XYZ file of N, CA and C in Angstrom:
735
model
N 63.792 24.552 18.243
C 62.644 24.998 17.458
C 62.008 23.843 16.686
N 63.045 22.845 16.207
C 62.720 21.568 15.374
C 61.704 21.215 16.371
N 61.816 20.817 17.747
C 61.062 19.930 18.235
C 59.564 20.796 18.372
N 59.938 21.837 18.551
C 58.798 22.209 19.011
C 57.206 22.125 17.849
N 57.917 22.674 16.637
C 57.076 22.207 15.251
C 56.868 20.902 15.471
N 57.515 19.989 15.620
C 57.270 18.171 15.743
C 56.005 17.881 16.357
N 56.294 18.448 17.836
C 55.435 18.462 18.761
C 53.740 19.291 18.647
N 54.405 20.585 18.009
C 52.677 20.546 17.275
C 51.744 19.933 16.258
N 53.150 19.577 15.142
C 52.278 18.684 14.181
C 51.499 17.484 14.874
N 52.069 17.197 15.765
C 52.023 15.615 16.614
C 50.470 15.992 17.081
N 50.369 17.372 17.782
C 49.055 17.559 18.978
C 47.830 17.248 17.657
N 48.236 18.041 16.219
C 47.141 18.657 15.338
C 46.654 17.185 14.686
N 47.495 16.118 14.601
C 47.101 14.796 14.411
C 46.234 14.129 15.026
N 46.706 14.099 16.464
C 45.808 13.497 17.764
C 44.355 14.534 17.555
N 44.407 15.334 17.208
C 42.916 16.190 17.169
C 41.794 16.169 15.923
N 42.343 15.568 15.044
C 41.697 15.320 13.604
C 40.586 14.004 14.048
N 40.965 13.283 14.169
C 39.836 12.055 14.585
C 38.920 12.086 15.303
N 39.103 13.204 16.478
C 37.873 13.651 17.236
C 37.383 14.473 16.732
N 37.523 15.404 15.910
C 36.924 16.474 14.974
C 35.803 15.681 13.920
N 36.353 14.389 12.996
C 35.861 13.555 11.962
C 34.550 12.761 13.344
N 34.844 12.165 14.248
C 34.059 11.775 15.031
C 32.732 12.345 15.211
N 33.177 13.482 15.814
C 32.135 14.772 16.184
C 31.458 15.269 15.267
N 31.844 15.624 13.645
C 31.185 15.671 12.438
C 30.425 14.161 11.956
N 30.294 13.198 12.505
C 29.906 11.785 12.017
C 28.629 11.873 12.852
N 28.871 11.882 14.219
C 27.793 11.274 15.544
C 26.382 12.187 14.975
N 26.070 13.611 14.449
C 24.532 13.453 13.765
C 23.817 12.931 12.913
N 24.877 12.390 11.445
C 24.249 11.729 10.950
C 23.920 10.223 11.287
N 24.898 9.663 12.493
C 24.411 8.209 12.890
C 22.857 8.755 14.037
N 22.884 9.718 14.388
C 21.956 9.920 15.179
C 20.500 9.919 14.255
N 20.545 10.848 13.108
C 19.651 11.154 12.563
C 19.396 9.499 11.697
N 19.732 8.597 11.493
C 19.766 7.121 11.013
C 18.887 6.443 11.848
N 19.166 6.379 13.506
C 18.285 6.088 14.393
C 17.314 6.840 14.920
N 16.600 7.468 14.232
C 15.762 8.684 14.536
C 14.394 7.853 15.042
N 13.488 8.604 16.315
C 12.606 7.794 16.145
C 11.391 7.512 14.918
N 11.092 8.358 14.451
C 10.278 8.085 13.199
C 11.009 7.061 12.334
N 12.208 6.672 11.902
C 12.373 5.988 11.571
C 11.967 4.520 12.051
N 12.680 4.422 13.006
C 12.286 3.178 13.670
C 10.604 2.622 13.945
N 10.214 4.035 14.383
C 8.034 3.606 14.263
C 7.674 3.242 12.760
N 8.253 3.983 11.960
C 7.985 3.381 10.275
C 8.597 2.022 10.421
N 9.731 1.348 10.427
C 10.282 0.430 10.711
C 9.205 -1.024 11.167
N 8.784 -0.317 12.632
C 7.972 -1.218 13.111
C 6.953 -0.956 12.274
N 6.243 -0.055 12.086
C 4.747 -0.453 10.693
C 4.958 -1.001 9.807
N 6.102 -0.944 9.361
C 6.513 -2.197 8.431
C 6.510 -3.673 8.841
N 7.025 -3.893 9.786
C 6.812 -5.231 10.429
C 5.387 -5.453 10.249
N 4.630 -4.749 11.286
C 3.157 -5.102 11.324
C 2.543 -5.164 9.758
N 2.530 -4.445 9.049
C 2.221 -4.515 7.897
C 2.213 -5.738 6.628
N 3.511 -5.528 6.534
C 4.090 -6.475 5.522
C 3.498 -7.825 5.334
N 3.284 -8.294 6.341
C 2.580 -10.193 5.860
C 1.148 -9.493 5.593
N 0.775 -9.102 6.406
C -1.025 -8.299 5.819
C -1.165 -8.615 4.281
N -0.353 -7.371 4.051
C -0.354 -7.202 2.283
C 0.065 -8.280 1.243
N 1.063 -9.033 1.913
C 1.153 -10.307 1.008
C -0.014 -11.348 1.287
N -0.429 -11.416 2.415
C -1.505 -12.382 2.862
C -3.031 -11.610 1.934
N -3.151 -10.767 1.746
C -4.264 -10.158 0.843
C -3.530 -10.117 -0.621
N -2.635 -9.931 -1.054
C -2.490 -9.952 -2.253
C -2.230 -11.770 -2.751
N -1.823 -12.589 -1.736
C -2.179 -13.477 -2.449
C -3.792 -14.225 -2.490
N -4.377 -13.966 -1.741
C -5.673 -14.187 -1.541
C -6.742 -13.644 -2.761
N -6.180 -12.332 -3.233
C -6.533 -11.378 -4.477
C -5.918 -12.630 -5.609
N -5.322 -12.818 -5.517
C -4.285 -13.442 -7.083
C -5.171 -14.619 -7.280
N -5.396 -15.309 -6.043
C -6.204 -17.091 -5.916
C -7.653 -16.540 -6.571
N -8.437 -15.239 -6.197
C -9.561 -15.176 -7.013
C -9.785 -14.618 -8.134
N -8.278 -14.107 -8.644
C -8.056 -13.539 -10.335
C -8.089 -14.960 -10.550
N -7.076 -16.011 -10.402
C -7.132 -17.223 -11.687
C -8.509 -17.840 -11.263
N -9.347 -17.759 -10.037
C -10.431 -18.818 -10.584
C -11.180 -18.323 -11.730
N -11.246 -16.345 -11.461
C -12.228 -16.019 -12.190
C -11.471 -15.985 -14.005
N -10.523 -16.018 -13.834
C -9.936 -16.141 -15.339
C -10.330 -17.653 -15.982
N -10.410 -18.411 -14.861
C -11.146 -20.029 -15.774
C -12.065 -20.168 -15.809
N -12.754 -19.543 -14.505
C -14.031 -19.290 -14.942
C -14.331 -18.840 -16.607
N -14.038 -17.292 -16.681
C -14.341 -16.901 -18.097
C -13.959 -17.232 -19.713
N -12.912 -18.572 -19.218
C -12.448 -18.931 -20.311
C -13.274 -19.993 -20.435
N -13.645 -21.160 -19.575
C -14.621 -21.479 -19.587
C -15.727 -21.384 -20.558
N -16.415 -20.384 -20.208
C -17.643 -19.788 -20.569
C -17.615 -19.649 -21.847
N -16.079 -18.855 -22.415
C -16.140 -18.169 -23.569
C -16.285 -19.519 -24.194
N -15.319 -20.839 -24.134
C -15.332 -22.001 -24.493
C -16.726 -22.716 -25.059
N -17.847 -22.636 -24.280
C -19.059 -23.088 -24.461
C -20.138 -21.574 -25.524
N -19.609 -20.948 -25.209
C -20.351 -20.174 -26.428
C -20.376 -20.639 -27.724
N -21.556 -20.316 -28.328
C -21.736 -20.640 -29.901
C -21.720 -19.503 -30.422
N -20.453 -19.506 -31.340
C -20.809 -18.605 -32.273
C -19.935 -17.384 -31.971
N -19.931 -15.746 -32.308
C -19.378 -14.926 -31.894
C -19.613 -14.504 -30.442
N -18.473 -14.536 -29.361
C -19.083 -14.794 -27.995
C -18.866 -12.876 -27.522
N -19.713 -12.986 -26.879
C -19.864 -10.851 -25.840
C -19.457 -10.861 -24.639
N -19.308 -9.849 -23.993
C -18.493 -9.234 -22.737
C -20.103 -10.236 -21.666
N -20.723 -9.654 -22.194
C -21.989 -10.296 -21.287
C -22.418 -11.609 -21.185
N -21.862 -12.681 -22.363
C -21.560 -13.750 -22.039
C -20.610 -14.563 -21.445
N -19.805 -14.201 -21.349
C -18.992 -14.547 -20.064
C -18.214 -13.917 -19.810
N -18.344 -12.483 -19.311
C -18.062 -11.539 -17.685
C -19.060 -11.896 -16.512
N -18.557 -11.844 -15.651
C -19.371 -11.904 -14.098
C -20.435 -10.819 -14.710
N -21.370 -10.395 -14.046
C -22.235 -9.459 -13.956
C -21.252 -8.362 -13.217
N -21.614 -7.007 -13.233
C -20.567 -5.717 -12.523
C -20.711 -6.575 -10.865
N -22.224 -6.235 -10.747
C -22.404 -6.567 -9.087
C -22.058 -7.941 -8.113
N -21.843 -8.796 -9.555
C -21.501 -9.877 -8.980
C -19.651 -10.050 -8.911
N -19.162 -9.707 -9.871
C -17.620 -9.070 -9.704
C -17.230 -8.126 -8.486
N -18.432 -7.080 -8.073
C -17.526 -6.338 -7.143
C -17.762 -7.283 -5.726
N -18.813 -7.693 -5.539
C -19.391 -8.359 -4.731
C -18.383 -9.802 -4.286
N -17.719 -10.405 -5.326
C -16.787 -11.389 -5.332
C -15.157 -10.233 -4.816
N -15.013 -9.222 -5.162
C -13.461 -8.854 -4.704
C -13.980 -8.138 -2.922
N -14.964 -7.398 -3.033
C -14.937 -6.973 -1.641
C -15.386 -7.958 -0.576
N -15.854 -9.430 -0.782
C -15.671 -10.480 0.323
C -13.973 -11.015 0.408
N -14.018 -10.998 -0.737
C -12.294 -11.341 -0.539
C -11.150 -10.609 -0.073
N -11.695 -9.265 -0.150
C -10.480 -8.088 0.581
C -10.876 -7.775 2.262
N -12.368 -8.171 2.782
C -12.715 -7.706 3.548
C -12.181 -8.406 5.006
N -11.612 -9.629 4.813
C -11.530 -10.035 6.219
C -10.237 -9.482 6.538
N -9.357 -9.674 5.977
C -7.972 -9.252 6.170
C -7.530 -7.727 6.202
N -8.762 -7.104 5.435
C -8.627 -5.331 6.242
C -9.506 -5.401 7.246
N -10.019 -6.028 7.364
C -10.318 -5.923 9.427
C -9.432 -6.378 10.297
N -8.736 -6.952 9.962
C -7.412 -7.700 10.904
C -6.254 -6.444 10.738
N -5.647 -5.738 9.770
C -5.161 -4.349 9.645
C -5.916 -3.608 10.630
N -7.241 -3.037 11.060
C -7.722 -2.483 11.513
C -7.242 -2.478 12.750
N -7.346 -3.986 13.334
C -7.381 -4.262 14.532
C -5.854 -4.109 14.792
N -4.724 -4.480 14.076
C -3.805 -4.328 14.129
C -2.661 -2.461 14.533
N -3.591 -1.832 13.896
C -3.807 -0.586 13.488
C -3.870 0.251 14.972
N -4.987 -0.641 15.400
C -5.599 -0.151 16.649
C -4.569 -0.179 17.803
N -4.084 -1.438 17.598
C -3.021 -1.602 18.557
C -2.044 -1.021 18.868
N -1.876 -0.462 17.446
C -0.112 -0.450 17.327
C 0.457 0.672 18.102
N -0.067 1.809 18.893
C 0.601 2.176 19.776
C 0.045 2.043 21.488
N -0.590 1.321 21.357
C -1.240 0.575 22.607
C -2.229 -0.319 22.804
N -3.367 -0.326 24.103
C -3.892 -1.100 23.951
C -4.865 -1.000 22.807
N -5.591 -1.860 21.878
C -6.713 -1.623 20.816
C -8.178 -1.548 22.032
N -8.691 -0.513 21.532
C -10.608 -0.178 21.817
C -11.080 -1.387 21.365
N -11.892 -1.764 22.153
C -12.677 -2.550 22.370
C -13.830 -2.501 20.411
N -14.201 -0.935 20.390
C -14.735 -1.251 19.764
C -13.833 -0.677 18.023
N -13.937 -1.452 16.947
C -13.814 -1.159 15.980
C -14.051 -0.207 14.858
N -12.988 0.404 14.204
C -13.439 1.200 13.116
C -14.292 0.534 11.550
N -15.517 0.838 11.028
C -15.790 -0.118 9.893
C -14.497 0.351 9.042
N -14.235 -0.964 8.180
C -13.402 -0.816 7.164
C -14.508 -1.368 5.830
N -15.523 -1.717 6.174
C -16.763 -2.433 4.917
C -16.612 -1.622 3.593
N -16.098 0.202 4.245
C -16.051 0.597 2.723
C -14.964 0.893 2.189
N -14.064 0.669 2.756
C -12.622 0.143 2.241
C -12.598 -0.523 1.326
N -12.989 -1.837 2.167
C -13.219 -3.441 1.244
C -13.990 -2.117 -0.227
N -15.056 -2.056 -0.042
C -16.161 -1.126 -1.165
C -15.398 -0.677 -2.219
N -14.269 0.327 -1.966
C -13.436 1.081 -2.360
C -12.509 0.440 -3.568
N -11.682 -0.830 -2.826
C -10.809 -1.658 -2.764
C -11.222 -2.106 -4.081
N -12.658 -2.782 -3.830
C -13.242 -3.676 -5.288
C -13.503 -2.700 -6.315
N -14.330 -1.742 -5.960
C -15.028 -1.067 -7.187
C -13.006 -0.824 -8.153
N -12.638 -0.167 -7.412
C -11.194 0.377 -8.132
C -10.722 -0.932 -8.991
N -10.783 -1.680 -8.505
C -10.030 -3.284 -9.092
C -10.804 -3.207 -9.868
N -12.180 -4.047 -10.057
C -13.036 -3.854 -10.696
C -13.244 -2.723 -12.269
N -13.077 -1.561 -11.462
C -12.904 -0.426 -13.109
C -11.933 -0.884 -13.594
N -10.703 -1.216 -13.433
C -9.561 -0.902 -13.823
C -9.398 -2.443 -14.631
N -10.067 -3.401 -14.156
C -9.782 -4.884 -14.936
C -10.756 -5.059 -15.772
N -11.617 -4.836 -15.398
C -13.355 -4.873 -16.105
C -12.922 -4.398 -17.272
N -12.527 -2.672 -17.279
C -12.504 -2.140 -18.834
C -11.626 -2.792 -19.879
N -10.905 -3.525 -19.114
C -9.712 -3.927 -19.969
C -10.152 -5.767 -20.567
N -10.436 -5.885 -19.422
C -11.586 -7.420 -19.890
C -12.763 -7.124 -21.104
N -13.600 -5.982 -20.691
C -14.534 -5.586 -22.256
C -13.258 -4.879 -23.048
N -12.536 -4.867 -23.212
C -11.736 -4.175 -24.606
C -11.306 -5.298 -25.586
N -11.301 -6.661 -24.764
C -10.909 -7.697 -25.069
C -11.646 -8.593 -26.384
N -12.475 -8.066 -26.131
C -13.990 -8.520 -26.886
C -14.584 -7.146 -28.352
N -14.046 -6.470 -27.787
C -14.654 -5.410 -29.156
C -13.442 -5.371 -29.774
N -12.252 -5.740 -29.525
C -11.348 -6.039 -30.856
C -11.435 -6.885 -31.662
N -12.800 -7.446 -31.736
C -13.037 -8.737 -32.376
C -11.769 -9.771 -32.260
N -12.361 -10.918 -33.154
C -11.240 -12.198 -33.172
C -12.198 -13.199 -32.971
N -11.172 -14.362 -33.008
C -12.130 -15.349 -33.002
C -11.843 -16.124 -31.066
N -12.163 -17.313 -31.009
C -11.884 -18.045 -29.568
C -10.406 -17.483 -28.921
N -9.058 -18.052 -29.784
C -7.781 -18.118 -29.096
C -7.579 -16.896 -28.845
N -8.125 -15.798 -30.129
C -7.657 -14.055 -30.294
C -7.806 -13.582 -28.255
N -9.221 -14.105 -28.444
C -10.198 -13.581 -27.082
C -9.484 -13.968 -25.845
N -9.172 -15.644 -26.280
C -8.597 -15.974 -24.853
C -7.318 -15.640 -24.422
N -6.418 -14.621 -25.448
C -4.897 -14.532 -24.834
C -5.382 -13.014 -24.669
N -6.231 -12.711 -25.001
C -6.275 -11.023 -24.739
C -6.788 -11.379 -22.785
N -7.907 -11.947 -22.480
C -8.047 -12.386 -21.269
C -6.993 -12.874 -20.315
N -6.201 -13.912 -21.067
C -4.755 -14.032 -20.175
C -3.967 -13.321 -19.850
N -3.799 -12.486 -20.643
C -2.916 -11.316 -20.870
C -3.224 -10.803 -19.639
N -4.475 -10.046 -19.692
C -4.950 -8.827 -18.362
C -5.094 -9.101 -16.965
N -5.396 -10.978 -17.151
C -5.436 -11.785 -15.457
C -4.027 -11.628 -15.267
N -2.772 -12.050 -16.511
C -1.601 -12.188 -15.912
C -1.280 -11.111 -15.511
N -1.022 -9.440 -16.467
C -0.347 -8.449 -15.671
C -1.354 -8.261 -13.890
N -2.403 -8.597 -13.874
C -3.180 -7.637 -13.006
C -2.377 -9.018 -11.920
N -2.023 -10.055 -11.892
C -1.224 -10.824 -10.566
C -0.263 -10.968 -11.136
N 0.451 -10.884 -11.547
C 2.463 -10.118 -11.234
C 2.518 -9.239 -11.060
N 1.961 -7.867 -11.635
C 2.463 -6.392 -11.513
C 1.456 -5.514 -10.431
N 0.486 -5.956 -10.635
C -0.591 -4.879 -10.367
C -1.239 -5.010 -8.583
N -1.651 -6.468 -8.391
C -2.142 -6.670 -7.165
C -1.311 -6.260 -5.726
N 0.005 -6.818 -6.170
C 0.747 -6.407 -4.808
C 0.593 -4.711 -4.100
N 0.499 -3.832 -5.463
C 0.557 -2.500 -4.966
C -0.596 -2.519 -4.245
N -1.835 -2.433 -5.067
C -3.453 -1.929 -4.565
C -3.491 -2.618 -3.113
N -2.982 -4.038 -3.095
C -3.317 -4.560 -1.516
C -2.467 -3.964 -0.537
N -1.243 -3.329 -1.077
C -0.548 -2.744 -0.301
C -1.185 -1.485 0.432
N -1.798 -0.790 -0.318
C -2.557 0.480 -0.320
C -3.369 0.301 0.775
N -4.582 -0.385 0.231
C -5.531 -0.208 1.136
C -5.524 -1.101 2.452
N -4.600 -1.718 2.682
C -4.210 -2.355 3.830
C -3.742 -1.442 4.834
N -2.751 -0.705 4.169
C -2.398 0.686 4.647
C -3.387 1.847 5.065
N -4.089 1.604 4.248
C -5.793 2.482 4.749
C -6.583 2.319 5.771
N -6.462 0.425 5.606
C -7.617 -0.062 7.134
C -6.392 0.042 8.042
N -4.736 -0.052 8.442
C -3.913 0.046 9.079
C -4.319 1.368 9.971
N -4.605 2.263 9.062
C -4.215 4.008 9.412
C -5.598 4.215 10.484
N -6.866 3.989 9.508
C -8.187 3.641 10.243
C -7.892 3.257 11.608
N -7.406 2.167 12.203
C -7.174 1.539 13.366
C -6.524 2.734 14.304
N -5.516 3.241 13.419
C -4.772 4.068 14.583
C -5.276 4.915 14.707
N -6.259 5.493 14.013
C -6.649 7.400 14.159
C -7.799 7.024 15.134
N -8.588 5.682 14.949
C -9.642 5.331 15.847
C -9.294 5.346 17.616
N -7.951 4.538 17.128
C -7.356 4.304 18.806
C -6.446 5.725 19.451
N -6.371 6.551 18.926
C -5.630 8.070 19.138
C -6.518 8.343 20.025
N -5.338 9.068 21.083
C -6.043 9.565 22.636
C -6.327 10.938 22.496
N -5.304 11.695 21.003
C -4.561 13.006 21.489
C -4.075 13.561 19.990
N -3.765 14.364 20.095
C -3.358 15.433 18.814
C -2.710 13.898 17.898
N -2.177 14.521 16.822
C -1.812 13.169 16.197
C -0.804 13.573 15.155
N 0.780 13.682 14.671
C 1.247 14.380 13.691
C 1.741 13.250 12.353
N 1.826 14.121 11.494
C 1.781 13.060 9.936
C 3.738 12.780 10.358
N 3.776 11.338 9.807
C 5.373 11.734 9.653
C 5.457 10.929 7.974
N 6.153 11.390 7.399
C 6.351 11.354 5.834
C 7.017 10.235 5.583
N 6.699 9.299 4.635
C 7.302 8.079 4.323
C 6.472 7.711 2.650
N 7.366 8.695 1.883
C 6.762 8.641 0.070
C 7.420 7.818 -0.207
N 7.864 6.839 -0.029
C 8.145 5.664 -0.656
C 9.148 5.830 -1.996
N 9.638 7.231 -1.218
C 10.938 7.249 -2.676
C 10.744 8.044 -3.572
N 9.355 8.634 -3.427
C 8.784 9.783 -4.174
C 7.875 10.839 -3.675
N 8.752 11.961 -3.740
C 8.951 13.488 -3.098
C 7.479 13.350 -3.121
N 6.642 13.936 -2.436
C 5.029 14.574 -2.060
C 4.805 16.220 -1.397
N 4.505 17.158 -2.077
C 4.948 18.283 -1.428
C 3.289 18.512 -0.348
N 2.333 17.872 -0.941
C 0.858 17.334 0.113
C 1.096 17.037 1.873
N 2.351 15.639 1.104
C 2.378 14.751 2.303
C 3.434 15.696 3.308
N 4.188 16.833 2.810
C 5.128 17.958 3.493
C 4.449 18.532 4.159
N 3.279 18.726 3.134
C 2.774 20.048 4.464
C 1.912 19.692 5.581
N 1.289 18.336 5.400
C 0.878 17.786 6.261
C 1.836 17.937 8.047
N 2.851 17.147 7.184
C 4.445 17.096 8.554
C 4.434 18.608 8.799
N 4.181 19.236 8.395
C 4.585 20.801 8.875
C 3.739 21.496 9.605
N 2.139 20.728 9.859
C 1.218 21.310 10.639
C 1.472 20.959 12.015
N 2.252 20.117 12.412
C 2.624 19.761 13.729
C 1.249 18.863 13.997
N 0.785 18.977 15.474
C 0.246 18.510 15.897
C -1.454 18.617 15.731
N -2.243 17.525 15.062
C -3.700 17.862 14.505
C -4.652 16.874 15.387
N -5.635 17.329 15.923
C -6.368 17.163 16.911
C -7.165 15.677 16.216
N -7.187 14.893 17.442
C -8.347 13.836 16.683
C -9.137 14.152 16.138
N -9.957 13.674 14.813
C -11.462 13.733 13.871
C -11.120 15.090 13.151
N -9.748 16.229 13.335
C -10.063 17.266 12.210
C -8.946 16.766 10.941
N -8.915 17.744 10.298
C -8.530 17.196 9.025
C -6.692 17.865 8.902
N -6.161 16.881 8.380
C -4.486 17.718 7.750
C -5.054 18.716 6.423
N -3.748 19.355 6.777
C -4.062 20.077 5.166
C -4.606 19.724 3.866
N -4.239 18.517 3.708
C -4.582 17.473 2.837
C -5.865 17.434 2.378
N -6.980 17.667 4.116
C -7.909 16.804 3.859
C -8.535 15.570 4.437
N -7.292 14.920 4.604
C -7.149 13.788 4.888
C -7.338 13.676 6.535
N -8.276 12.834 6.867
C -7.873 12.324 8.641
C -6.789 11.914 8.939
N -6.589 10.699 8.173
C -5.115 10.148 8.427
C -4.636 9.466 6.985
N -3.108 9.138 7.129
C -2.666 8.260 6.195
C -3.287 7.321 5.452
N -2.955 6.815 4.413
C -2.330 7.733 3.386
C -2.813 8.735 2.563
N -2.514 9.448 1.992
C -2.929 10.724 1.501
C -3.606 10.118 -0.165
N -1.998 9.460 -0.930
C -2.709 8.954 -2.407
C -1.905 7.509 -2.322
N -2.101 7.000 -3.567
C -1.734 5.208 -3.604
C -0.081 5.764 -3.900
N 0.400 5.008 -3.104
C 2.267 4.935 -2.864
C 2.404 5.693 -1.705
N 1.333 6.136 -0.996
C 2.063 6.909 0.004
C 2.411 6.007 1.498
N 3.063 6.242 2.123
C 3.524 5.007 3.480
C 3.745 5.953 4.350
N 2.873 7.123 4.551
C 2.804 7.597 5.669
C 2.129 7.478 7.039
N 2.604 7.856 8.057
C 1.915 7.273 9.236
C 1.505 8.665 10.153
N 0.672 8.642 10.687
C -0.078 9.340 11.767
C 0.470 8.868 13.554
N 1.596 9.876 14.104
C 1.914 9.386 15.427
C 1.257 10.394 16.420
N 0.934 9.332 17.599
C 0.661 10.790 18.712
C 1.732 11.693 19.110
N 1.222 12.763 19.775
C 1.983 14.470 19.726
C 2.470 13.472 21.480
């Protein structure tokens, strides 16, 4: 009888590791999933884009920051937002030449990325448009706030340093990330043969938008996701992608 207990404990051993095995092999499956891996590769394609535009963005924050220190420098007297700020049109006009070549190269990139790219191109001109005006509000107001707190020269010029520095350490990498991702998405919805489905990539933060999008299945070229949206991304942080059905 001893042996025979021996002999079963023995079988129930040999059977535990293929059990732990067999409970393991979906989650290595679901790891190599293909959506993963197509996000994966948009990352590849992506990634130098956005650093190649965000540093290109950063090179025309410090000219225009010496520029305006500059300026403020040669003023007599109590110096104004209108003495040395760019003009609006000449500020947006300076960020959307500078964002614009490199979201056409996203585009084209875009186009490619699940085959051959169309011959002909999606505009991204109001991207670039988009791109500046947003930069633009968001630095501008903070550049005139600089100036109605009164002060004298140095007060003015560290409030100005201040807003060039956060807006290239903290701020630029995201926005170029964004809309790179925008002229990216552009390219692909242009080059889509066929239905087209969202696959979700929040960047670490839940989107119940970007869910229901994934849940419509398959959405015909030129109509809209639930969203709204033609294609990716939905809002700024989102890293979702549009694949064919």
């Amino acid at each position: 009888m001893e042996a025979v207990f021996a002999q079963l404990k023995a079988q129930r051993a040999d059977e535990r590791p293929a059990e732990a095995d067999a409970d393991e092999a979906p989650a290595a499956e679901a790891s190599d999933s293909p959506d993963t891996d197509v996000l994966d590769r948009r990352d590849a394609a992506t990634d130098e884009l956005e650093r190649q535009l965000a540093r290109r963005l950063k090179r025309v924050l410090s000219d225009e920051q010496n520029e305006a220190l500059d300026r403020l420098r040669r003023v007599k007297g109590t110096a104004t937002a209108d003495e040395v700020l760019l003009s609006q049109g000449e500020h947006l006009g300076r960020y959307h030449a500078a964002a614009l070549e490199d979201l056409v190269v996203a585009e084209r990139t875009g186009a490619g990325f699940f085959g051959d790219a169309p011959k002909r191109s999606a505009d991204v001109g109001d991207v670039a448009g988009e791109f500046a005006a947003d930069l633009v509000r968001q630095l501008r107001g903070r550049l005139e706030a600089a100036f109605d707190d009164g002060g004298d020269e140095a007060e003015i010029s560290d409030r100005i340093r201040s807003c060039y520095r956060e807006w290239k350490t903290q701020r630029i990498a995201d926005a170029a990330a964004h809309y790179v991702l925008v002229a990216f998405n552009r390219g692909v919805a242009e080059a889509a043969g066929s239905d087209s489905r969202w696959v979700v990539d929040d960047g670490g933060t839940p989107c119940p938008d970007c869910d229901d999008n994934a849940l419509a299945g398959g959405v015909p070229k030129g109509e809209e996701f639930p969203t709204g949206d033609l294609h990716p991304p939905a809002h700024p942080g989102c890293r979702c992608l549009a694949v064919p059905v």
